[in-house]
PDB file of C-alpha atoms in Angstrom:
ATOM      1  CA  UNK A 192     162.575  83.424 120.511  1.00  0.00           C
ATOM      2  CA  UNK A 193     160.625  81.089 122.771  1.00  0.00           C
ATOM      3  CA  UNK A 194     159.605  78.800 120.319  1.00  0.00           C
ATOM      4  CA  UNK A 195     163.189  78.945 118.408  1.00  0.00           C
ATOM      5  CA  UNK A 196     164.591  77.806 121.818  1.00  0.00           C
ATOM      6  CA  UNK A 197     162.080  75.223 121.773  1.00  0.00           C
ATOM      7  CA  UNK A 198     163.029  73.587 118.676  1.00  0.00           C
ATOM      8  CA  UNK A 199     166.182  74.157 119.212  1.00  0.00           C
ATOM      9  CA  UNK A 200     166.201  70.997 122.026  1.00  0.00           C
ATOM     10  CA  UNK A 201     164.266  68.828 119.278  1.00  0.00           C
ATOM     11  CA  UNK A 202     165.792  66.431 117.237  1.00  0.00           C
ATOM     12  CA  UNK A 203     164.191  67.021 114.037  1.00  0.00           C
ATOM     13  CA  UNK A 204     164.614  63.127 113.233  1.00  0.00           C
ATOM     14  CA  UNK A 205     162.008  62.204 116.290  1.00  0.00           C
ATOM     15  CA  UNK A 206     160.451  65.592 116.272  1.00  0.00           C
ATOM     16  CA  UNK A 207     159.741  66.602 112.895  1.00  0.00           C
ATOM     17  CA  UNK A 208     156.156  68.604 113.246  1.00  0.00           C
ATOM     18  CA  UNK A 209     157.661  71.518 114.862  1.00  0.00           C
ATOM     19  CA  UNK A 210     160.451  72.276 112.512  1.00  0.00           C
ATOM     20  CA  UNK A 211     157.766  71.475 109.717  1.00  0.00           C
ATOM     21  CA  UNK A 212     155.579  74.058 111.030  1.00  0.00           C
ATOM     22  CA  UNK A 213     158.583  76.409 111.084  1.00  0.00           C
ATOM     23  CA  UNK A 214     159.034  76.103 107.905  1.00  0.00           C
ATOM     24  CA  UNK A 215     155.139  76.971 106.720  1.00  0.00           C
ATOM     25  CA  UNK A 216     156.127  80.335 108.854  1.00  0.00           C
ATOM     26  CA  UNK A 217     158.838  81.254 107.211  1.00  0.00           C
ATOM     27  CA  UNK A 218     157.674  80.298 103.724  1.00  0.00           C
ATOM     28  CA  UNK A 219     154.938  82.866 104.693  1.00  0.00           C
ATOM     29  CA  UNK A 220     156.852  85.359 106.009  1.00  0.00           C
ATOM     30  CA  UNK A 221     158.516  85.358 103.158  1.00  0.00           C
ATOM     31  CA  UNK A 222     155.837  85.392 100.573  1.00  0.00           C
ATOM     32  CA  UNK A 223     154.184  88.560 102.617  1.00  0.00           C
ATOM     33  CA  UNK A 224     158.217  90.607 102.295  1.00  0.00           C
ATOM     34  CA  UNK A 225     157.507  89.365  98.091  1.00  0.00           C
ATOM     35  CA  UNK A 226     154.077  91.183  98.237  1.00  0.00           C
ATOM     36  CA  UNK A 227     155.470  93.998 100.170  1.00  0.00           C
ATOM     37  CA  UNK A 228     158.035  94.592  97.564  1.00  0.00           C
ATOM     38  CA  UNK A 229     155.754  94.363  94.341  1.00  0.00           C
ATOM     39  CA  UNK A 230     153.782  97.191  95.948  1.00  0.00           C
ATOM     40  CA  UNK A 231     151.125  99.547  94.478  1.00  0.00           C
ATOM     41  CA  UNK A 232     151.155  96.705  91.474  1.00  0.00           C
ATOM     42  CA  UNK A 233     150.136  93.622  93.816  1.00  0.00           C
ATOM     43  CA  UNK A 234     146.252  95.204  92.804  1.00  0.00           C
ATOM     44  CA  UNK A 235     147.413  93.985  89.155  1.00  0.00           C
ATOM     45  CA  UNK A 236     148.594  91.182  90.082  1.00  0.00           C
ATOM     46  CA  UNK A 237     147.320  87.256  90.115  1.00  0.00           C
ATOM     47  CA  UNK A 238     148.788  85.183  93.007  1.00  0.00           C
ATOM     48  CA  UNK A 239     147.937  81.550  92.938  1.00  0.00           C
ATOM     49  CA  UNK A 240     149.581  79.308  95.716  1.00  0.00           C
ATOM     50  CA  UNK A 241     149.102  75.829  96.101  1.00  0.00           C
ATOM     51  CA  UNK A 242     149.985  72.399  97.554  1.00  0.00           C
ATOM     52  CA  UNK A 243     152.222  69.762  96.043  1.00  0.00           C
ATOM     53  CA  UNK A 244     151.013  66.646  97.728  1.00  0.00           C
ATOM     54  CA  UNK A 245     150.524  66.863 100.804  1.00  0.00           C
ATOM     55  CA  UNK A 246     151.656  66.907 104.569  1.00  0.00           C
ATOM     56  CA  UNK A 247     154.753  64.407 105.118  1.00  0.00           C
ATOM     57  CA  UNK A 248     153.694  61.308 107.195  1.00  0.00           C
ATOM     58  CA  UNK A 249     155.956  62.107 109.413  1.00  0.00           C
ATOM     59  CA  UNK A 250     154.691  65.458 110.447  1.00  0.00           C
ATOM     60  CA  UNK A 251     150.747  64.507 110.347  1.00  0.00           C
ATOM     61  CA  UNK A 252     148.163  64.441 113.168  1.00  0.00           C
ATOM     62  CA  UNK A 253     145.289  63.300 113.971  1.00  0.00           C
ATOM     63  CA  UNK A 254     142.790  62.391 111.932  1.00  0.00           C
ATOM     64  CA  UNK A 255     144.929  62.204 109.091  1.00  0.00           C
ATOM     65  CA  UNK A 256     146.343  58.902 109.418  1.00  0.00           C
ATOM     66  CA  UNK A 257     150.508  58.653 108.828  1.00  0.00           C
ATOM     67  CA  UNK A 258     150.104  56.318 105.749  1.00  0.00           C
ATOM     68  CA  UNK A 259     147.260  58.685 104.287  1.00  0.00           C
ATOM     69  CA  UNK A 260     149.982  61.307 104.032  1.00  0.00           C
ATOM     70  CA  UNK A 261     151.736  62.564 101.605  1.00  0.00           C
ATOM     71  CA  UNK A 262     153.116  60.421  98.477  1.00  0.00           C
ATOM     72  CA  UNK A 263     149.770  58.302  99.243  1.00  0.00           C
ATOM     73  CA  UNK A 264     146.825  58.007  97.062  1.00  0.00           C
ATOM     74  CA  UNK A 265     144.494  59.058  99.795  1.00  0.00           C
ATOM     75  CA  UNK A 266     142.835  62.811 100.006  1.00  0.00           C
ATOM     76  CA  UNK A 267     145.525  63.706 102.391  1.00  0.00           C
ATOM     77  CA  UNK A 268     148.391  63.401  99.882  1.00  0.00           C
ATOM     78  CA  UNK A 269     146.204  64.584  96.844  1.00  0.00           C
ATOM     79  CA  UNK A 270     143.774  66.971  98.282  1.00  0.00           C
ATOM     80  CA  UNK A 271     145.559  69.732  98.665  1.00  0.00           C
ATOM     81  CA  UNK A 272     145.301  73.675  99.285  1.00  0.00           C
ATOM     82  CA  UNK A 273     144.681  76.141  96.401  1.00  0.00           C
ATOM     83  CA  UNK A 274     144.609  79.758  96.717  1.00  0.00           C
ATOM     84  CA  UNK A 275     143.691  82.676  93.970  1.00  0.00           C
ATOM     85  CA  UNK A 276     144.271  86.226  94.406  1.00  0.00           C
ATOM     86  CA  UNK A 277     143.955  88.954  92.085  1.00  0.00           C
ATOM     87  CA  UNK A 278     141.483  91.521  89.911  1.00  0.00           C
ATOM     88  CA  UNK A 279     139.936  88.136  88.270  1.00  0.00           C
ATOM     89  CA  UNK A 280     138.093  87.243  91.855  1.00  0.00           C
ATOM     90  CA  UNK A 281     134.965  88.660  92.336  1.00  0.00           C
ATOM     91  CA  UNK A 282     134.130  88.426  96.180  1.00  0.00           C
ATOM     92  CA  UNK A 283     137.398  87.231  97.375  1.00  0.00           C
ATOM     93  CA  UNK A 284     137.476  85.063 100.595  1.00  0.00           C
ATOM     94  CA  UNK A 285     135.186  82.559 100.170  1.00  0.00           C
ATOM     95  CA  UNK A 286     135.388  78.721  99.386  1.00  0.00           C
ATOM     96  CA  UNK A 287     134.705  76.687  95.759  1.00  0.00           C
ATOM     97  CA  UNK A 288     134.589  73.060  96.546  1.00  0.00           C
ATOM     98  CA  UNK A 289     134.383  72.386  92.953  1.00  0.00           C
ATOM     99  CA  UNK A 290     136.587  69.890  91.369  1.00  0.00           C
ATOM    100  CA  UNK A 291     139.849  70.761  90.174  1.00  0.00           C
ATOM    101  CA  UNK A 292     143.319  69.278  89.121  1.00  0.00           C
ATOM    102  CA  UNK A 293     146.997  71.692  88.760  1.00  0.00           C
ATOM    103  CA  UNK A 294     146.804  71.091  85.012  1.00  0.00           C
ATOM    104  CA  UNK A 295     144.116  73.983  85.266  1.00  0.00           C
ATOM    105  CA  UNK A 296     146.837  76.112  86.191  1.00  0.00           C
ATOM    106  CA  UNK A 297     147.946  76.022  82.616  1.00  0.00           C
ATOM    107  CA  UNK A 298     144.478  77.261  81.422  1.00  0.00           C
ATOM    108  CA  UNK A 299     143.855  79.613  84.109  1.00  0.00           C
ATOM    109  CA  UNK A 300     147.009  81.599  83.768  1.00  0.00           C
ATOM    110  CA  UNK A 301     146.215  81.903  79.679  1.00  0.00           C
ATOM    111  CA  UNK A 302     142.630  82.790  80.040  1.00  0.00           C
ATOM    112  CA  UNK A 303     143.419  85.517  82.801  1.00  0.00           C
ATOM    113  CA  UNK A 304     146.816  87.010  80.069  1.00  0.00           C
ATOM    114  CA  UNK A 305     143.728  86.640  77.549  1.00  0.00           C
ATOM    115  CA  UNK A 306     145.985  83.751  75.396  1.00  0.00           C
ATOM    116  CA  UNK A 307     143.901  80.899  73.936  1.00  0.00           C
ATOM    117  CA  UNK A 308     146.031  77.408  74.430  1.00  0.00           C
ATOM    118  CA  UNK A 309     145.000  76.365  70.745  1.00  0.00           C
ATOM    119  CA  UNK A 310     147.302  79.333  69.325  1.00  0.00           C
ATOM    120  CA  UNK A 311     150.577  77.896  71.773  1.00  0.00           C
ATOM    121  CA  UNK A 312     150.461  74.301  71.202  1.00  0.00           C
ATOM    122  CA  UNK A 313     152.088  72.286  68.571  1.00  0.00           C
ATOM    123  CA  UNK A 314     149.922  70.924  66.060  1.00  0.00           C
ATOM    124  CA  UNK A 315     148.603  67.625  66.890  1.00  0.00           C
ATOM    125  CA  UNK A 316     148.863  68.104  70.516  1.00  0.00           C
ATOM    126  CA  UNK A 317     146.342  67.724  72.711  1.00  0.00           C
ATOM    127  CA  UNK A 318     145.853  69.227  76.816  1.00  0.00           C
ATOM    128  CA  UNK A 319     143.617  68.659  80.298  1.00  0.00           C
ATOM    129  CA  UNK A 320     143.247  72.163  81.655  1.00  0.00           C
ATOM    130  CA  UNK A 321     140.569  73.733  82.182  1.00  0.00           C
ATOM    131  CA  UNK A 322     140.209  78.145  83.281  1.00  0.00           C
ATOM    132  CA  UNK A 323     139.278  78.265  86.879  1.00  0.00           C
ATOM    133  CA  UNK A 324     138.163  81.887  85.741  1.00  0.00           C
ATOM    134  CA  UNK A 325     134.256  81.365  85.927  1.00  0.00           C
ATOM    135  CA  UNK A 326     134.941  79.791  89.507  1.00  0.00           C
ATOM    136  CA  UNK A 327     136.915  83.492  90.391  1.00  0.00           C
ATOM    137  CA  UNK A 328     134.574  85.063  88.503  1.00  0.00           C
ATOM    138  CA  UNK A 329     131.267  83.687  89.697  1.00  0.00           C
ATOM    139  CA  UNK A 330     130.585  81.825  93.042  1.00  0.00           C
ATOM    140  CA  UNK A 331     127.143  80.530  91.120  1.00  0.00           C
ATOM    141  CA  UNK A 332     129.678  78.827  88.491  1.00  0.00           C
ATOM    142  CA  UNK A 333     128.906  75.054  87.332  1.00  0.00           C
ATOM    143  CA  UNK A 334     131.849  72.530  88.047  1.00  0.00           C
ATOM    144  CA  UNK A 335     134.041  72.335  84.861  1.00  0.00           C
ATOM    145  CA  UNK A 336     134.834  68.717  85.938  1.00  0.00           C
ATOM    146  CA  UNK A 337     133.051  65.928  87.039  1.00  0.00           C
ATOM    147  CA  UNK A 338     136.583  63.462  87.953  1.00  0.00           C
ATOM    148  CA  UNK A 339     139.939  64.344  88.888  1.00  0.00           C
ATOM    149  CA  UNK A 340     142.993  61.497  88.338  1.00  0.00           C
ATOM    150  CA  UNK A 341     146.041  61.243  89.945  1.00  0.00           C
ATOM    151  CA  UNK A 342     148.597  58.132  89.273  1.00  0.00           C
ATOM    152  CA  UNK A 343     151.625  56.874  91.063  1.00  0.00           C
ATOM    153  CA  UNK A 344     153.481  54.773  88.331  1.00  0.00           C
ATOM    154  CA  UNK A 345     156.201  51.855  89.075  1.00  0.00           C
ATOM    155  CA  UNK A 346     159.279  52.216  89.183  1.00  0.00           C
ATOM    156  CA  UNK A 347     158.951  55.921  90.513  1.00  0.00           C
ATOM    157  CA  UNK A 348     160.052  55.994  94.457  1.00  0.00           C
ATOM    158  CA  UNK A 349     162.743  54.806  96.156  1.00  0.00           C
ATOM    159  CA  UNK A 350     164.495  52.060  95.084  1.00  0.00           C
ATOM    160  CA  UNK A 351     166.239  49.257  96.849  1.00  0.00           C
ATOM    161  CA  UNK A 352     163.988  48.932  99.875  1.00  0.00           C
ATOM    162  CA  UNK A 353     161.166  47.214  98.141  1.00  0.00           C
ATOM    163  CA  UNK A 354     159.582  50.567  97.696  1.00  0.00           C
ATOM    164  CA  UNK A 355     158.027  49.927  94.152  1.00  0.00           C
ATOM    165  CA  UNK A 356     154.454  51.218  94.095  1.00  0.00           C
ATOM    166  CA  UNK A 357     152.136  52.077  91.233  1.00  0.00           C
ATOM    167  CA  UNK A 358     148.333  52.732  91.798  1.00  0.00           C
ATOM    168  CA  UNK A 359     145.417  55.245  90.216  1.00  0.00           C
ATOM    169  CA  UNK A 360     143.116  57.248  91.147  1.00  0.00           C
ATOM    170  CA  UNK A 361     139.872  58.618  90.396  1.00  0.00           C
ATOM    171  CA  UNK A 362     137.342  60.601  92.165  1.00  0.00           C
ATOM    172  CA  UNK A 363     133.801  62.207  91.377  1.00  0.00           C
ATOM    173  CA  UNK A 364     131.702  64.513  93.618  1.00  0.00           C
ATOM    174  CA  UNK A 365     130.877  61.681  96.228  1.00  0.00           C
ATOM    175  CA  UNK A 366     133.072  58.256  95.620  1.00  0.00           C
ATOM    176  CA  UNK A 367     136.744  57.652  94.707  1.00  0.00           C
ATOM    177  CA  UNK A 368     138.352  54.860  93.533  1.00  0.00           C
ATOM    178  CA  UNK A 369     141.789  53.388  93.843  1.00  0.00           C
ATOM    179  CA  UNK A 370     143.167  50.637  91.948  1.00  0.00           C
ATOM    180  CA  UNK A 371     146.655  49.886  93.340  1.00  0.00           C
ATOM    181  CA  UNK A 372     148.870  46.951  90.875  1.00  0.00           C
ATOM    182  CA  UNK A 373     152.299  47.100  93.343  1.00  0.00           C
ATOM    183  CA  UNK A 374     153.725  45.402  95.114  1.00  0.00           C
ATOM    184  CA  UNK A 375     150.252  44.028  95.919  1.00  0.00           C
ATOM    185  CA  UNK A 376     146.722  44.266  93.641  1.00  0.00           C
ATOM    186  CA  UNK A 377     144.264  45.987  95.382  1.00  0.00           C
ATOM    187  CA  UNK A 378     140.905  47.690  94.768  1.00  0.00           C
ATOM    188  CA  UNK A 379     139.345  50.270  97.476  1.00  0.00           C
ATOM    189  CA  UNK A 380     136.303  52.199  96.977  1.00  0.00           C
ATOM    190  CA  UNK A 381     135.595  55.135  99.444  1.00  0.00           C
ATOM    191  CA  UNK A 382     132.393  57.345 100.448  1.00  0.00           C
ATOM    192  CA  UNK A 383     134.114  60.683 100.792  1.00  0.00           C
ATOM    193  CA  UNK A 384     130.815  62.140 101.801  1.00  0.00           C
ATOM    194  CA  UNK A 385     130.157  59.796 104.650  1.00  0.00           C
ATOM    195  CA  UNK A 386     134.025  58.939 105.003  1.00  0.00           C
ATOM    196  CA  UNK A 387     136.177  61.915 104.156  1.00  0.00           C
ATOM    197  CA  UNK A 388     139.279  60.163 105.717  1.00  0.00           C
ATOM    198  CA  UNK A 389     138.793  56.863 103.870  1.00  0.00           C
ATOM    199  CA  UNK A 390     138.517  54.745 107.130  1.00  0.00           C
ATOM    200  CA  UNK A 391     136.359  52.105 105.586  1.00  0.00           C
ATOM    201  CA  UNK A 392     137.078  50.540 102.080  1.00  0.00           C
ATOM    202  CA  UNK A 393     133.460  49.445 100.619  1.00  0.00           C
ATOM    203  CA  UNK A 394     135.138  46.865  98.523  1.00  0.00           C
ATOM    204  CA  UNK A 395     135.809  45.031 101.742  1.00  0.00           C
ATOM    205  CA  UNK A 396     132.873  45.159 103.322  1.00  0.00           C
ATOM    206  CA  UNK A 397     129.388  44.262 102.172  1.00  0.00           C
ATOM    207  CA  UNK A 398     127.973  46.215  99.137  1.00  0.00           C
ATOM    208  CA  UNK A 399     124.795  45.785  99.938  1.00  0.00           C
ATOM    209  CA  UNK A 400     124.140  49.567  98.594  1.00  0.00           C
ATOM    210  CA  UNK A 401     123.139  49.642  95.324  1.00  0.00           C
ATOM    211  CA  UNK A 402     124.635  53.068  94.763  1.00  0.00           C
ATOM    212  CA  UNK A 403     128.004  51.551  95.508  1.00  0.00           C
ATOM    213  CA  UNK A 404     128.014  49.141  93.264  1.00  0.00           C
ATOM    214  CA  UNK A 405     126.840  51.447  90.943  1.00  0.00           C
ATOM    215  CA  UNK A 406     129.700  54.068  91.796  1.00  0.00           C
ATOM    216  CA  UNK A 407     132.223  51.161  91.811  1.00  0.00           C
ATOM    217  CA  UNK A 408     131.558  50.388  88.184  1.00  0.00           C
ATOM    218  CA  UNK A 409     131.270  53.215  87.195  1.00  0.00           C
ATOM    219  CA  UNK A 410     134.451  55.079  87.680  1.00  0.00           C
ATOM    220  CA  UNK A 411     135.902  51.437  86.749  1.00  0.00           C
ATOM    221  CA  UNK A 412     134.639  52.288  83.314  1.00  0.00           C
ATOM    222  CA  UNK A 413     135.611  55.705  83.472  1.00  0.00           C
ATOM    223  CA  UNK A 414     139.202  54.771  84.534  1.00  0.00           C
ATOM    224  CA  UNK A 415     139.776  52.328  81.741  1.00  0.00           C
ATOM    225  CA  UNK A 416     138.355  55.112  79.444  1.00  0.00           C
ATOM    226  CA  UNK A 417     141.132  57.654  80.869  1.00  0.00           C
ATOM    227  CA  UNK A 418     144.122  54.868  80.748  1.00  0.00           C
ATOM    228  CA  UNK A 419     143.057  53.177  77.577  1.00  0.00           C
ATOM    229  CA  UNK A 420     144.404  49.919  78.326  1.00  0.00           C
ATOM    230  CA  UNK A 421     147.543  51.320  79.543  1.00  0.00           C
TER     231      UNK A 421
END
């Protein structure tokens, strides 16, 4: 009641965070009265919850800069939560920090019914997910995937405030790369290891380190191999 009254005497149009963080508590309060209800059953049951894109800008903190928000090509629009419940996940609680993109929710969800996506899919058609399983499964699993890509393609957004934006991205273990085309043409190339909230573009500063240059080219090839010219 304290904190309703609290928010209550916010305007949610210079105060966002709180009400955002009201809503995160009722979306799980709500999710626990679903589990309630499915019962004895939840013990069959898979659960997988995840992010869409990210915290709005308007609602971040600290160190997650405003324009690194959501419906931004930086981790804190793309990197998101992802969590996996259920009889597949052997040793439940802990952490994979492997790779992984939410086209794999496709695959995972056939692999755990025991469906094979080459029996479902129109002939000629071709997919990008890839079972999560062996990561529930094993916490010794291999990564599946070396690069995860996320694009932003013009004329999505809003339109009529000079809001036209298209850029790519691609990411391996260590480095991720960024090619924006609007409204400007830009080309950033982060350290996530050293700089996991992208604070320093390397293209802008002296690649004197081999493995940069190395890391730039490389996932410059790989992107034009993804894209194919497109």
């Amino acid at each position: 009641h304290t904190q309703d009254a609290q928010i209550g005497a916010l305007d949610p149009r210079y105060f966002p965070r709180p009400f955002y963080l009201a809503m995160l508590e009722a979306v799980d309060t709500e999710m626990g009265r679903l589990f309630a209800g499915i019962g004895a059953d939840l013990a069959n049951t898979h659960v997988i919850v995840l992010g869409d894109n990210g915290t709005p800008r308007e609602a971040s903190i600290s160190p997650f800069e405003p324009n690194h928000a959501k419906l931004s090509p930086y981790e804190g629009g793309l990197n998101v939560a992802m969590l996996i419940a259920g009889p597949s996940v052997n040793a439940p609680g802990r952490e994979v920090d492997a790779q992984v993109n939410v086209t794999d929710v496709f695959g995972t969800v056939l692999d755990m019914a025991g469906a094979r996506i080459q029996g479902l899919l129109p002939a000629g058609y071709t997919h990008d997910s890839i079972s999560l399983v062996p990561y529930l499964e094993s916490p010794q699993a291999t990564p599946r995937r070396s690069h995860v890509y996320a694009d932003w393609f013009a004329p999505n957004g809003p339109q009529g405030i000079g809001d036209v934006r298209a850029h790519r991205m691609l990411r391996g273990e260590r480095y991720k790369l960024i090619e924006t085309y609007a409204p400007v043409r830009t080309t950033e190339l982060y350290d996530l290891l050293q700089d996991p909230f992208e604070e320093s573009n390397l293209v802008l500063g002296p690649l004197v380190a081999l493995s940069h240059l190395d890391a730039l080219a490389s996932l410059q090839e790989r992107l034009a191999e993804l894209v194919g010219g497109h």
